[in-house]
PDB file of C-alpha atoms in Angstrom:
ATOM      1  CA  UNK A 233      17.257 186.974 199.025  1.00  0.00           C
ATOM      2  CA  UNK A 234      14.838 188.700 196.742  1.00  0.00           C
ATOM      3  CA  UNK A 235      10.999 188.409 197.361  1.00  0.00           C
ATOM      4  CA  UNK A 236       8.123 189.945 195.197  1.00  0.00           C
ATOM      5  CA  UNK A 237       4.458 190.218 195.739  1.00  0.00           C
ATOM      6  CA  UNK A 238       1.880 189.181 192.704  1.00  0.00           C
ATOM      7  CA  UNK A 239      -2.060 189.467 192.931  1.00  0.00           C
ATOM      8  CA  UNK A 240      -3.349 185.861 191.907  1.00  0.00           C
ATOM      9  CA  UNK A 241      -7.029 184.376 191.585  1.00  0.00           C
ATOM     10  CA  UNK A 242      -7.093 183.038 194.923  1.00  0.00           C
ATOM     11  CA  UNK A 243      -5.172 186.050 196.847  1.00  0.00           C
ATOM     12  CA  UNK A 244      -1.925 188.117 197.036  1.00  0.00           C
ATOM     13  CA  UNK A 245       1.315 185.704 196.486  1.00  0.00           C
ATOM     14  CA  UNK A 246       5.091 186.196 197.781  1.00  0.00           C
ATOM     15  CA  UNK A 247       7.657 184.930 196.180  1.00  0.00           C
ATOM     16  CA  UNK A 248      10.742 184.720 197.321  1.00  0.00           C
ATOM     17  CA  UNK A 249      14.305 182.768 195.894  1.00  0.00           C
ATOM     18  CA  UNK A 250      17.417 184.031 194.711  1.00  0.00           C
ATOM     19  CA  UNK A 251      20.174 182.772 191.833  1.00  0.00           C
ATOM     20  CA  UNK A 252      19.888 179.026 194.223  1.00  0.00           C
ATOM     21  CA  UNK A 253      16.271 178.914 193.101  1.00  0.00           C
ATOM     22  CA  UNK A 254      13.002 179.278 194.940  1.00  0.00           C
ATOM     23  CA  UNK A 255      12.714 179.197 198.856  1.00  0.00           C
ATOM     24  CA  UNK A 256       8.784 180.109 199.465  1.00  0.00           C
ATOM     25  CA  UNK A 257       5.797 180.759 197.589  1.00  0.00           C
ATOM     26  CA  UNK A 258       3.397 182.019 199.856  1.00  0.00           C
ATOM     27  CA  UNK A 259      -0.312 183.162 199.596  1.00  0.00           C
ATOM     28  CA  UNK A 260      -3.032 185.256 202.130  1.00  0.00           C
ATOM     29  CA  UNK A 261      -6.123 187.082 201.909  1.00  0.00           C
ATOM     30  CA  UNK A 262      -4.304 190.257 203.119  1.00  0.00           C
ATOM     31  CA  UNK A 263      -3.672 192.864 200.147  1.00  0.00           C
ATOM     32  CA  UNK A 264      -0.357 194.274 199.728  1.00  0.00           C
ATOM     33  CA  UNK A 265       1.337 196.424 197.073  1.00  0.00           C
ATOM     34  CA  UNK A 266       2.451 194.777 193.781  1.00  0.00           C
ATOM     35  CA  UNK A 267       6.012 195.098 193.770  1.00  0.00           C
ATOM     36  CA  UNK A 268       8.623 195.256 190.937  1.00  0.00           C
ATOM     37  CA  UNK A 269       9.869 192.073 189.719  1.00  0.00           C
ATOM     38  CA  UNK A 270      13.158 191.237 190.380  1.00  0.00           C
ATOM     39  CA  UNK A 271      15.027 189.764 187.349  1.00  0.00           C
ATOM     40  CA  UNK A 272      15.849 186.005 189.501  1.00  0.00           C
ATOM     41  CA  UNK A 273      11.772 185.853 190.018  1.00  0.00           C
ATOM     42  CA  UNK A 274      10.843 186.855 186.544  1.00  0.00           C
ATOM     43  CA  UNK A 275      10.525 183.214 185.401  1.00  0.00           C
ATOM     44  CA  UNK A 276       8.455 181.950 188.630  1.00  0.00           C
ATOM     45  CA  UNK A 277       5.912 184.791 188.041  1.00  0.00           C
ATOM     46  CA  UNK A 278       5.769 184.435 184.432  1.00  0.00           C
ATOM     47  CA  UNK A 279       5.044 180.429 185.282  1.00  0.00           C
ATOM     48  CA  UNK A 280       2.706 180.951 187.942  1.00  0.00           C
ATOM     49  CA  UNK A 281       0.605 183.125 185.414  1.00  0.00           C
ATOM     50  CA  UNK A 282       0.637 180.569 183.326  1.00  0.00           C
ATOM     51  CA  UNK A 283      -0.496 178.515 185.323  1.00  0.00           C
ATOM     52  CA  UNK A 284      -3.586 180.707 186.610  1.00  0.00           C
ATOM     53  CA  UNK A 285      -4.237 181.601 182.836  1.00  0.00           C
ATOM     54  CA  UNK A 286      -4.894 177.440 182.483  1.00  0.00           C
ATOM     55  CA  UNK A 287      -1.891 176.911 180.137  1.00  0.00           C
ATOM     56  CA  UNK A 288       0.862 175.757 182.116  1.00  0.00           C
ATOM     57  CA  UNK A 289       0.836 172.062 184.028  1.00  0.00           C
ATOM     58  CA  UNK A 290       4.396 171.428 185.345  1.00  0.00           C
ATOM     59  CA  UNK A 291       6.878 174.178 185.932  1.00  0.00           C
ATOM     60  CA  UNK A 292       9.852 174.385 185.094  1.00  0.00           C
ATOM     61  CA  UNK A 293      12.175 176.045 187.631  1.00  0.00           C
ATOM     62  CA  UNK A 294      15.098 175.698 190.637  1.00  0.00           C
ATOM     63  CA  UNK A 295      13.545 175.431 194.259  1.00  0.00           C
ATOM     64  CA  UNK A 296      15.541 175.533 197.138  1.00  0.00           C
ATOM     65  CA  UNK A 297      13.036 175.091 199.986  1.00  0.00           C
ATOM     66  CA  UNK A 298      14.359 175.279 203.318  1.00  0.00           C
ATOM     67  CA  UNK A 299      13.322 172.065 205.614  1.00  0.00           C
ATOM     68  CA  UNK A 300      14.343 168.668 206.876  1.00  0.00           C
ATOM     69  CA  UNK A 301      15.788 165.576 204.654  1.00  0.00           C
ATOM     70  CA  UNK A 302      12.592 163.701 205.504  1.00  0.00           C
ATOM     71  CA  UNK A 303      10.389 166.883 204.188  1.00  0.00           C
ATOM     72  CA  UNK A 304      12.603 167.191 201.292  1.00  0.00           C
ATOM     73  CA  UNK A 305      12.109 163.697 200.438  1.00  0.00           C
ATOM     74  CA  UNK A 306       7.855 163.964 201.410  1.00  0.00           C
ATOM     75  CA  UNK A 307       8.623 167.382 199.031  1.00  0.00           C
ATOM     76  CA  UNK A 308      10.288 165.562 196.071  1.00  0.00           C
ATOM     77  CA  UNK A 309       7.519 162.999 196.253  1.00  0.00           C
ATOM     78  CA  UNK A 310       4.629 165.880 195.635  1.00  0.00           C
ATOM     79  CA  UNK A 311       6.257 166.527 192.414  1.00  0.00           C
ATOM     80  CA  UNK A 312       5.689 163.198 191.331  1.00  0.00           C
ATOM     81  CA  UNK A 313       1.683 163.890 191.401  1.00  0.00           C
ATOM     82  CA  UNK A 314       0.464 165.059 188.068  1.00  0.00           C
ATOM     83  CA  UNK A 315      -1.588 167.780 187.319  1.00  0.00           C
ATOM     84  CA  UNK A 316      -5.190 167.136 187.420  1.00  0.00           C
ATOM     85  CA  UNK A 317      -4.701 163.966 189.600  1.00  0.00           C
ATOM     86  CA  UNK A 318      -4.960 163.382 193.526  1.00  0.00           C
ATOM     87  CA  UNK A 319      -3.091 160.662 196.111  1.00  0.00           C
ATOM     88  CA  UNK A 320      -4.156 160.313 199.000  1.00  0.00           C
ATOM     89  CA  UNK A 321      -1.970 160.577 202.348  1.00  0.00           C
ATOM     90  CA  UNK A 322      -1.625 156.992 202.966  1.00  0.00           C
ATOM     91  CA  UNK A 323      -0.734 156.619 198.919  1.00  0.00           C
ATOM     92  CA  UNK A 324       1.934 159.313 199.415  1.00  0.00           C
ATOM     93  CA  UNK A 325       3.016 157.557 202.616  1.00  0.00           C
ATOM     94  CA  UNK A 326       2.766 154.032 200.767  1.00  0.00           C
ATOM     95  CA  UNK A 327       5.213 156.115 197.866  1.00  0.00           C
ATOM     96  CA  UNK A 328       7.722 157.210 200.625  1.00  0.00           C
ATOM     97  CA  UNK A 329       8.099 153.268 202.061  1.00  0.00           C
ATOM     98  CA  UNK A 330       6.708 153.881 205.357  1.00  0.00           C
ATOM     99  CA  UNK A 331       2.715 153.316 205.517  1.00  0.00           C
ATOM    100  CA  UNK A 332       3.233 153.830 209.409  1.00  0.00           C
ATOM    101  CA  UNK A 333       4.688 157.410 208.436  1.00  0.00           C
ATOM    102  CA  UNK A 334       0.891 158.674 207.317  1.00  0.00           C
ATOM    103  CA  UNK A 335       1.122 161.164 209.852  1.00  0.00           C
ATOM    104  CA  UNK A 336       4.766 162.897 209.691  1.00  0.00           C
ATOM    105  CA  UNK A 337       3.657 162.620 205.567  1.00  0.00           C
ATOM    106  CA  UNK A 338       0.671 164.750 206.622  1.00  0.00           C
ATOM    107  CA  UNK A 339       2.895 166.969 208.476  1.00  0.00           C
ATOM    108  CA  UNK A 340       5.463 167.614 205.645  1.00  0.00           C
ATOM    109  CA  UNK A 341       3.076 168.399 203.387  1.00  0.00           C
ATOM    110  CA  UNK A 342       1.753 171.343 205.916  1.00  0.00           C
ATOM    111  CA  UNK A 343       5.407 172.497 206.017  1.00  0.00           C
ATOM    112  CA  UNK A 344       5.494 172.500 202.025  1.00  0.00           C
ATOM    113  CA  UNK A 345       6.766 175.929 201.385  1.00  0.00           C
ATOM    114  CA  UNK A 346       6.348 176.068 197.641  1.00  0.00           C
ATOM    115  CA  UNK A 347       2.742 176.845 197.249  1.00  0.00           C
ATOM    116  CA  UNK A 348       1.239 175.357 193.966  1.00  0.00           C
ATOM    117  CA  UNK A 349       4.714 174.686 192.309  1.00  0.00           C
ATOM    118  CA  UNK A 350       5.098 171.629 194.786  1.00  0.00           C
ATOM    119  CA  UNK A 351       1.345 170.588 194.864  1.00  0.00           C
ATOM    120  CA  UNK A 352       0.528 169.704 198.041  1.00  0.00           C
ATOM    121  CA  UNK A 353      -2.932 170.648 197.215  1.00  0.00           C
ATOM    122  CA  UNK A 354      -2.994 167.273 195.390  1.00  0.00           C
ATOM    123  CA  UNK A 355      -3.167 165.133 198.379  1.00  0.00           C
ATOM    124  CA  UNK A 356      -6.678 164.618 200.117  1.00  0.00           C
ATOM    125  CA  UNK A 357      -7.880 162.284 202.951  1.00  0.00           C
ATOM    126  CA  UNK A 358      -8.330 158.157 201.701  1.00  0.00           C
ATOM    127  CA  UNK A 359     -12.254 159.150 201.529  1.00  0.00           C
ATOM    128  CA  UNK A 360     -12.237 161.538 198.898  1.00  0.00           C
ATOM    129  CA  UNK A 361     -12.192 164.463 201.518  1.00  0.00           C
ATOM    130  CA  UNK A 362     -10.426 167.583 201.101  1.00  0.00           C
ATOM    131  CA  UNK A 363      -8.481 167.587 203.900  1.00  0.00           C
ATOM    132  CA  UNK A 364      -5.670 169.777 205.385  1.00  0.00           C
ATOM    133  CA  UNK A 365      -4.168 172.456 203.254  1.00  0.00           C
ATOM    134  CA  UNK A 366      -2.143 175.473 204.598  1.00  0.00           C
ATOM    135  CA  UNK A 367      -3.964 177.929 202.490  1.00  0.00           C
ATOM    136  CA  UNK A 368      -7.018 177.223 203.294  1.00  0.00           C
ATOM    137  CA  UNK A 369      -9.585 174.760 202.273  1.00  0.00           C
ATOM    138  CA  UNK A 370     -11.354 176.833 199.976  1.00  0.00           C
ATOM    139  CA  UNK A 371      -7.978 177.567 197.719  1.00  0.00           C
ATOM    140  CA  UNK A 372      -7.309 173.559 197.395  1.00  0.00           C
ATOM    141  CA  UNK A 373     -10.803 173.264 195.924  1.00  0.00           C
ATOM    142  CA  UNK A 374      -9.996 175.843 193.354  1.00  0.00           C
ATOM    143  CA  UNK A 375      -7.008 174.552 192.409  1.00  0.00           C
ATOM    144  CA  UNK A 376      -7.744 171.429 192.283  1.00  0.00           C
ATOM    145  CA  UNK A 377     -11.031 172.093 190.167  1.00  0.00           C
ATOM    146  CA  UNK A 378      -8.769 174.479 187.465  1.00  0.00           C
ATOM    147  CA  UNK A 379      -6.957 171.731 187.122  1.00  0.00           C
ATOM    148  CA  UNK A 380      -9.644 169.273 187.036  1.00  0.00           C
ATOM    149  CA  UNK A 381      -9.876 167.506 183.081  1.00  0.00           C
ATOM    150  CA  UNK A 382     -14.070 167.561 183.239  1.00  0.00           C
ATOM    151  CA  UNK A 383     -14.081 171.161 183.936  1.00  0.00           C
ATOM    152  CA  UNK A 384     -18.189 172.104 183.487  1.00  0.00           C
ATOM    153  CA  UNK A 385     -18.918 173.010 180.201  1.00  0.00           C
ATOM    154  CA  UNK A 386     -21.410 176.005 179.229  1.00  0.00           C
ATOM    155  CA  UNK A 387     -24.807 175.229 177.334  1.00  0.00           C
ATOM    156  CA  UNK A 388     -25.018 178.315 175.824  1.00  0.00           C
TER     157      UNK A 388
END
C-alpha cells in the first residue's frame, strides 16, 4: 500500500491506494511534510488538482474502499450525484430502496473513505441544512460553493 501527502485549499490530504485502486483519501488541519509521489497515486493527485484548480468535475480513477456491501452500495450511490448538485439523505435513502434506511444512509456516508472523489459532501439535511460531514462543516461549504454554477461574480 502506497500513501502520499498533498497540501490542498482546505488542508493537508493523504492518499493512499495501490495498483487495485484507491482505498482512502483523507484530509486534517494538521500539517505534515509533502511527500514524493508514488507513480500508482500520480493520477489521483494530478485529478484532485484539477479539481481544486476548478477544471475537473468527475474523476476518472479505480477506488477500492474498504467497507461493508451496504456502504459500498450507499458509496456507489454518491457517485451518482453530479457535480454542483445536492440530495438530500432521505433522497439518497429513497435512491437506495429503503426510505426507512435514512439513518444507516447517514451513517455510510460518515464512513465514506474517499474524500471528495466519492462526494459525500453532496448530501445535506431535507431543509437545506448542511449537515454531517466528516471533515468538518466548514470544508463541505467550500466544496460545495467551488462547485456551485452561480459562483459570485466581481463588479470590478
Amino acid at each position: 500500500m502506497e500513501s502520499v501527502v498533498v497540501h490542498t485549499p482546505l488542508g493537508f490530504a493523504e492518499i493512499t491506494g495501490d495498483e487495485n485502486g484507491l482505498v482512502s483519501i483523507t484530509v486534517s488541519d494538521m500539517e505534515r511534510p509533502l511527500d514524493i509521489i508514488p507513480e500508482v497515486l500520480e493520477d489521483a493527485v494530478h485529478q484532485l488538482k484539477e479539481y481544486f484548480e476548478g477544471i475537473r468535475k468527475t474523476f476518472d480513477l479505480t477506488l477500492n474502499p474498504q467497507g461493508t456491501d451496504f456502504q459500498k452500495r450507499v458509496w456507489e450511490a454518491l457517485l451518482t450525484i453530479p457535480f454542483g448538485k445536492t440530495v438530500s439523505y432521505l433522497e439518497l435513502s429513497k435512491r437506495l430502496g429503503d426510505v426507512k434506511a435514512i439513518r444507516a444512509v447517514a451513517a455510510a456516508n460518515g464512513k465514506n473513505p474517499l474524500w471528495i472523489v466519492v462526494p459525500c459532501h453532496r448530501v445535506i439535511g431535507s431543509n437545506g441544512d448542511l449537515v454531517g460531514y466528516a471533515g468538518g462543516l466548514h470544508r463541505k461549504k467550500w466544496l460545495l460553493e467551488h462547485e456551485s454554477p452561480s459562483k459570485q461574480q466581481t463588479l470590478f
